């Protein structure tokens, strides 16, 4: 069938309901199709294919993905890039069992695998960016930079674009500056992206400043409201304050003095009788 590879069966909704040679029609997201793409008995099991066969199939999938991308068939392009990339994620053993000894043929085949994998990952990232999948696209670019070519200009530039959208402004600046250093022909593109970084950073700073001002204003308003409130009314009957040692002594002396005065008065009364 026109819409898939050897031995594949397909179906789905939206864009996937259209074959590669069909243009998308209005209301494409509501279209559905189930189709048998091929009955060939061929296996796409990457472990049953030798390295050169895997490379050939991966390159063919990449080219089909590129064609779909140019037609605006981004979802179909993503499918092809992913399938091609997965064919390239198995490397051959290079060690011959002796320290420092490597199989030169295996080394060369692995080099060709990486050479095939790099554009697949970069195109996969670009298609993801087209769909607004910035985090996933950033991971594909990082995979290229960590595993294949640490100073790949396309990977640096695209990862910088992803980090702008993800709010990782400092990392975006680092990637974009390095890309411009490695390839001066993209200076204008880098400058354009740098302006985006600065604009987004200003927006973030203004938002943070506005939030901080709001917090301070609310705090001051609450403080003013508290100070304007009348003091709470005292209860009608307040509890007697606790008696301290000094108070107790004064009361004892007063009681003794009153008792003495009462006794003196009684004696005077007795004498007068």
Short mmCIF file of C-alpha atoms in Angstrom, two decimals:
data_model
loop_
_atom_site.label_atom_id
_atom_site.label_comp_id
_atom_site.label_asym_id
_atom_site.label_seq_id
_atom_site.Cartn_x
_atom_site.Cartn_y
_atom_site.Cartn_z
CA UNK A 1 0.00 0.00 0.00
CA UNK A 2 1.07 3.56 -0.51
CA UNK A 3 0.91 4.43 3.17
CA UNK A 4 3.37 2.01 4.79
CA UNK A 5 6.50 -0.12 4.53
CA UNK A 6 6.95 -3.80 3.67
CA UNK A 7 5.06 -6.23 5.82
CA UNK A 8 3.24 -3.45 7.64
CA UNK A 9 -0.42 -3.01 8.33
CA UNK A 10 -1.90 0.33 9.13
CA UNK A 11 -4.94 2.30 10.06
CA UNK A 12 -5.99 5.21 12.14
CA UNK A 13 -7.75 8.50 12.30
CA UNK A 14 -7.03 12.02 11.18
CA UNK A 15 -3.87 12.42 9.13
CA UNK A 16 -3.10 8.70 9.38
CA UNK A 17 -6.26 7.93 7.41
CA UNK A 18 -4.65 9.31 4.25
CA UNK A 19 -2.03 7.57 2.13
CA UNK A 20 1.30 9.27 1.47
CA UNK A 21 0.25 10.35 -2.02
CA UNK A 22 -3.02 11.90 -0.82
CA UNK A 23 -3.42 15.53 0.10
CA UNK A 24 -5.04 16.32 3.42
CA UNK A 25 -8.67 17.33 3.07
CA UNK A 26 -10.82 19.56 5.29
CA UNK A 27 -11.99 17.94 8.53
CA UNK A 28 -9.11 15.46 8.23
CA UNK A 29 -9.20 14.79 11.96
CA UNK A 30 -12.62 13.13 11.55
CA UNK A 31 -11.55 10.78 8.75
CA UNK A 32 -10.84 7.12 9.46
CA UNK A 33 -9.46 4.29 7.33
CA UNK A 34 -8.38 0.73 7.94
CA UNK A 35 -6.29 -0.87 5.25
CA UNK A 36 -4.07 -3.86 4.62
CA UNK A 37 -0.83 -2.39 3.40
CA UNK A 38 1.07 -5.54 2.43
CA UNK A 39 1.10 -9.29 2.81
CA UNK A 40 4.68 -10.14 1.96
CA UNK A 41 5.95 -12.28 4.80
CA UNK A 42 8.96 -9.99 5.21
CA UNK A 43 10.14 -9.25 8.71
CA UNK A 44 11.13 -5.77 9.87
CA UNK A 45 12.78 -7.25 12.95
CA UNK A 46 15.99 -5.25 13.16
CA UNK A 47 17.76 -8.13 14.86
CA UNK A 48 17.21 -10.29 11.77
CA UNK A 49 18.71 -7.71 9.42
CA UNK A 50 22.40 -7.11 8.93
CA UNK A 51 23.79 -3.63 9.50
CA UNK A 52 23.81 -2.55 5.87
CA UNK A 53 20.20 -3.66 5.38
CA UNK A 54 19.15 -1.70 8.44
CA UNK A 55 20.98 1.39 7.19
CA UNK A 56 19.35 1.14 3.75
CA UNK A 57 15.86 0.81 5.26
CA UNK A 58 16.46 3.62 7.74
CA UNK A 59 17.65 5.96 4.98
CA UNK A 60 14.58 5.10 2.90
CA UNK A 61 12.31 5.85 5.87
CA UNK A 62 14.06 9.18 6.43
CA UNK A 63 13.54 10.21 2.80
CA UNK A 64 9.85 9.29 3.00
CA UNK A 65 9.61 11.29 6.20
CA UNK A 66 11.21 14.28 4.50
CA UNK A 67 8.69 14.08 1.66
CA UNK A 68 5.80 13.96 4.12
CA UNK A 69 7.21 16.89 6.10
CA UNK A 70 7.41 19.04 2.96
CA UNK A 71 3.76 18.24 2.24
CA UNK A 72 2.77 19.31 5.75
CA UNK A 73 2.11 15.70 6.79
CA UNK A 74 3.97 16.12 10.08
CA UNK A 75 2.40 13.18 11.91
CA UNK A 76 3.26 10.81 9.08
CA UNK A 77 6.78 12.26 8.95
CA UNK A 78 7.16 11.65 12.69
CA UNK A 79 6.20 8.02 12.19
CA UNK A 80 8.83 7.50 9.50
CA UNK A 81 11.59 9.24 11.46
CA UNK A 82 10.82 7.22 14.57
CA UNK A 83 10.80 3.91 12.68
CA UNK A 84 14.06 4.75 10.94
CA UNK A 85 15.74 5.83 14.17
CA UNK A 86 14.75 2.66 15.97
CA UNK A 87 16.46 0.60 13.26
CA UNK A 88 19.68 2.42 14.13
CA UNK A 89 19.69 1.97 17.90
CA UNK A 90 21.59 -1.33 17.83
CA UNK A 91 25.39 -1.22 17.49
CA UNK A 92 27.84 -4.02 16.77
CA UNK A 93 30.38 -5.23 19.32
CA UNK A 94 33.75 -3.69 18.47
CA UNK A 95 36.02 -5.40 21.00
CA UNK A 96 37.91 -8.50 19.92
CA UNK A 97 38.49 -9.70 23.47
CA UNK A 98 41.98 -8.20 23.78
CA UNK A 99 42.79 -4.84 25.41
CA UNK A 100 43.01 -2.13 22.77
CA UNK A 101 42.07 -4.50 19.95
CA UNK A 102 38.98 -3.63 17.95
CA UNK A 103 37.30 -5.07 14.91
CA UNK A 104 37.93 -2.38 12.29
CA UNK A 105 34.96 -3.54 10.19
CA UNK A 106 32.60 -3.33 13.18
CA UNK A 107 33.97 0.12 14.01
CA UNK A 108 33.28 1.29 10.45
CA UNK A 109 29.77 -0.18 10.42
CA UNK A 110 28.98 1.54 13.73
CA UNK A 111 30.28 4.81 12.31
CA UNK A 112 27.85 4.43 9.42
CA UNK A 113 25.03 3.67 11.87
CA UNK A 114 25.71 6.93 13.73
CA UNK A 115 26.01 8.74 10.39
CA UNK A 116 22.55 7.46 9.44
CA UNK A 117 21.07 8.08 12.89
CA UNK A 118 22.08 11.73 13.18
CA UNK A 119 19.81 13.23 10.48
CA UNK A 120 16.96 10.97 11.61
CA UNK A 121 17.15 12.38 15.14
CA UNK A 122 17.52 15.96 13.91
CA UNK A 123 14.55 15.66 11.56
CA UNK A 124 12.56 13.90 14.26
CA UNK A 125 13.30 16.83 16.58
CA UNK A 126 12.23 19.34 13.91
CA UNK A 127 8.92 17.55 13.37
CA UNK A 128 8.32 17.45 17.13
CA UNK A 129 9.01 21.19 17.30
CA UNK A 130 6.47 21.71 14.55
CA UNK A 131 3.93 19.97 16.79
CA UNK A 132 4.96 22.02 19.84
CA UNK A 133 6.49 19.00 21.62
CA UNK A 134 9.43 21.00 22.93
CA UNK A 135 10.58 18.67 25.71
CA UNK A 136 10.72 15.63 23.43
CA UNK A 137 12.47 17.61 20.70
CA UNK A 138 15.05 18.85 23.20
CA UNK A 139 15.82 15.25 24.16
CA UNK A 140 16.45 14.26 20.52
CA UNK A 141 18.88 17.15 20.08
CA UNK A 142 20.65 16.25 23.32
CA UNK A 143 20.95 12.65 22.13
CA UNK A 144 22.79 13.86 19.02
CA UNK A 145 25.10 16.10 21.07
CA UNK A 146 25.91 13.46 23.68
CA UNK A 147 26.16 10.33 21.55
CA UNK A 148 27.11 11.39 18.04
CA UNK A 149 28.54 14.89 17.58
CA UNK A 150 29.01 17.11 20.62
CA UNK A 151 29.24 20.29 18.53
CA UNK A 152 26.57 19.65 15.91
CA UNK A 153 25.37 23.11 14.86
CA UNK A 154 21.83 22.01 13.96
CA UNK A 155 21.41 20.18 17.25
CA UNK A 156 22.70 23.17 19.24
CA UNK A 157 20.51 25.64 17.36
CA UNK A 158 17.35 23.53 17.61
CA UNK A 159 17.96 22.70 21.26
CA UNK A 160 18.37 26.42 21.88
CA UNK A 161 14.99 27.03 20.25
CA UNK A 162 13.42 24.32 22.41
CA UNK A 163 14.90 25.75 25.60
CA UNK A 164 13.49 29.18 24.77
CA UNK A 165 10.01 27.66 24.71
CA UNK A 166 10.70 25.62 27.85
CA UNK A 167 11.81 28.73 29.75
CA UNK A 168 15.43 27.53 30.12
CA UNK A 169 16.79 30.89 29.02
CA UNK A 170 20.39 30.52 30.18
CA UNK A 171 20.78 27.12 28.50
CA UNK A 172 19.21 28.58 25.35
CA UNK A 173 21.77 31.40 25.30
CA UNK A 174 24.62 28.93 25.75
CA UNK A 175 23.48 26.69 22.89
CA UNK A 176 22.75 29.55 20.51
CA UNK A 177 26.06 31.31 21.17
CA UNK A 178 27.98 28.11 20.57
CA UNK A 179 26.09 27.42 17.35
CA UNK A 180 26.96 30.92 16.09
CA UNK A 181 30.62 30.41 16.99
CA UNK A 182 30.74 27.17 15.00
CA UNK A 183 28.86 28.51 11.98
CA UNK A 184 28.97 32.25 11.35
CA UNK A 185 26.49 31.95 8.47
CA UNK A 186 23.62 31.51 10.95
CA UNK A 187 24.43 34.71 12.86
CA UNK A 188 21.18 36.41 11.83
CA UNK A 189 19.11 33.38 12.82
CA UNK A 190 20.84 33.25 16.19
CA UNK A 191 20.31 36.98 16.69
CA UNK A 192 16.59 36.53 16.00
CA UNK A 193 16.34 33.73 18.57
CA UNK A 194 18.36 35.75 21.09
CA UNK A 195 15.83 38.56 20.83
CA UNK A 196 13.13 36.04 21.70
CA UNK A 197 15.12 34.98 24.76
CA UNK A 198 15.51 38.56 25.97
CA UNK A 199 11.84 39.37 25.38
CA UNK A 200 10.66 36.28 27.25
CA UNK A 201 13.11 37.01 30.07
CA UNK A 202 11.73 40.54 30.40
CA UNK A 203 8.21 39.16 30.58
CA UNK A 204 9.25 36.75 33.32
CA UNK A 205 11.01 39.53 35.26
CA UNK A 206 7.98 41.82 34.97
CA UNK A 207 5.68 39.04 36.14
CA UNK A 208 7.94 38.29 39.12
CA UNK A 209 8.17 41.99 40.01
CA UNK A 210 4.39 42.35 39.75
CA UNK A 211 3.83 39.33 41.96
CA UNK A 212 6.28 40.63 44.58
CA UNK A 213 4.60 44.06 44.56
CA UNK A 214 1.20 42.42 44.98
CA UNK A 215 2.41 40.44 48.01
CA UNK A 216 3.89 43.57 49.65
CA UNK A 217 0.73 45.60 48.97
CA UNK A 218 -1.53 42.93 50.46
CA UNK A 219 0.70 42.70 53.54
CA UNK A 220 0.63 46.48 54.10
CA UNK A 221 -3.15 46.62 53.61
CA UNK A 222 -3.65 43.88 56.17
CA UNK A 223 -1.34 45.68 58.62
CA UNK A 224 -3.30 48.94 58.16
CA UNK A 225 -6.57 47.11 58.69
CA UNK A 226 -5.32 45.57 61.93
CA UNK A 227 -4.13 48.92 63.30
CA UNK A 228 -7.50 50.56 62.50
CA UNK A 229 -9.53 48.02 64.45
CA UNK A 230 -10.79 49.19 67.96
CA UNK A 231 -9.26 47.38 70.94
CA UNK A 232 -11.32 44.45 72.17
CA UNK A 233 -13.84 45.24 74.97
CA UNK A 234 -12.80 44.22 78.49
CA UNK A 235 -15.06 41.64 80.17
CA UNK A 236 -17.55 42.93 82.79
CA UNK A 237 -16.06 40.86 85.57
CA UNK A 238 -12.35 40.43 85.34
CA UNK A 239 -10.65 37.71 87.26
CA UNK A 240 -8.71 38.82 90.32
CA UNK A 241 -5.06 39.22 89.54
CA UNK A 242 -2.88 36.56 91.11
CA UNK A 243 -1.49 37.53 94.54
CA UNK A 244 2.27 37.86 94.72
CA UNK A 245 4.41 37.37 97.88
CA UNK A 246 4.52 41.10 98.66
CA UNK A 247 0.77 41.50 98.37
CA UNK A 248 0.25 38.52 100.66
CA UNK A 249 2.52 40.01 103.35
CA UNK A 250 0.76 43.38 103.23
CA UNK A 251 -2.63 41.74 103.60
CA UNK A 252 -1.41 39.65 106.55
CA UNK A 253 -0.11 42.75 108.38
CA UNK A 254 -3.33 44.61 107.69
CA UNK A 255 -5.35 41.72 109.12
CA UNK A 256 -3.17 41.58 112.25
CA UNK A 257 -3.51 45.33 112.74
CA UNK A 258 -7.29 45.12 112.43
CA UNK A 259 -7.41 42.25 114.93
CA UNK A 260 -5.28 44.21 117.43
CA UNK A 261 -7.51 47.25 117.09
CA UNK A 262 -10.58 45.11 117.65
CA UNK A 263 -9.02 43.52 120.76
CA UNK A 264 -8.09 46.95 122.15
CA UNK A 265 -11.62 48.16 121.63
CA UNK A 266 -12.96 45.13 123.51
CA UNK A 267 -10.66 45.80 126.48
CA UNK A 268 -11.81 49.45 126.64
CA UNK A 269 -15.40 48.32 126.67
CA UNK A 270 -14.62 45.91 129.50
CA UNK A 271 -12.96 48.62 131.56
CA UNK A 272 -15.93 50.94 131.06
CA UNK A 273 -18.27 48.28 132.39
#
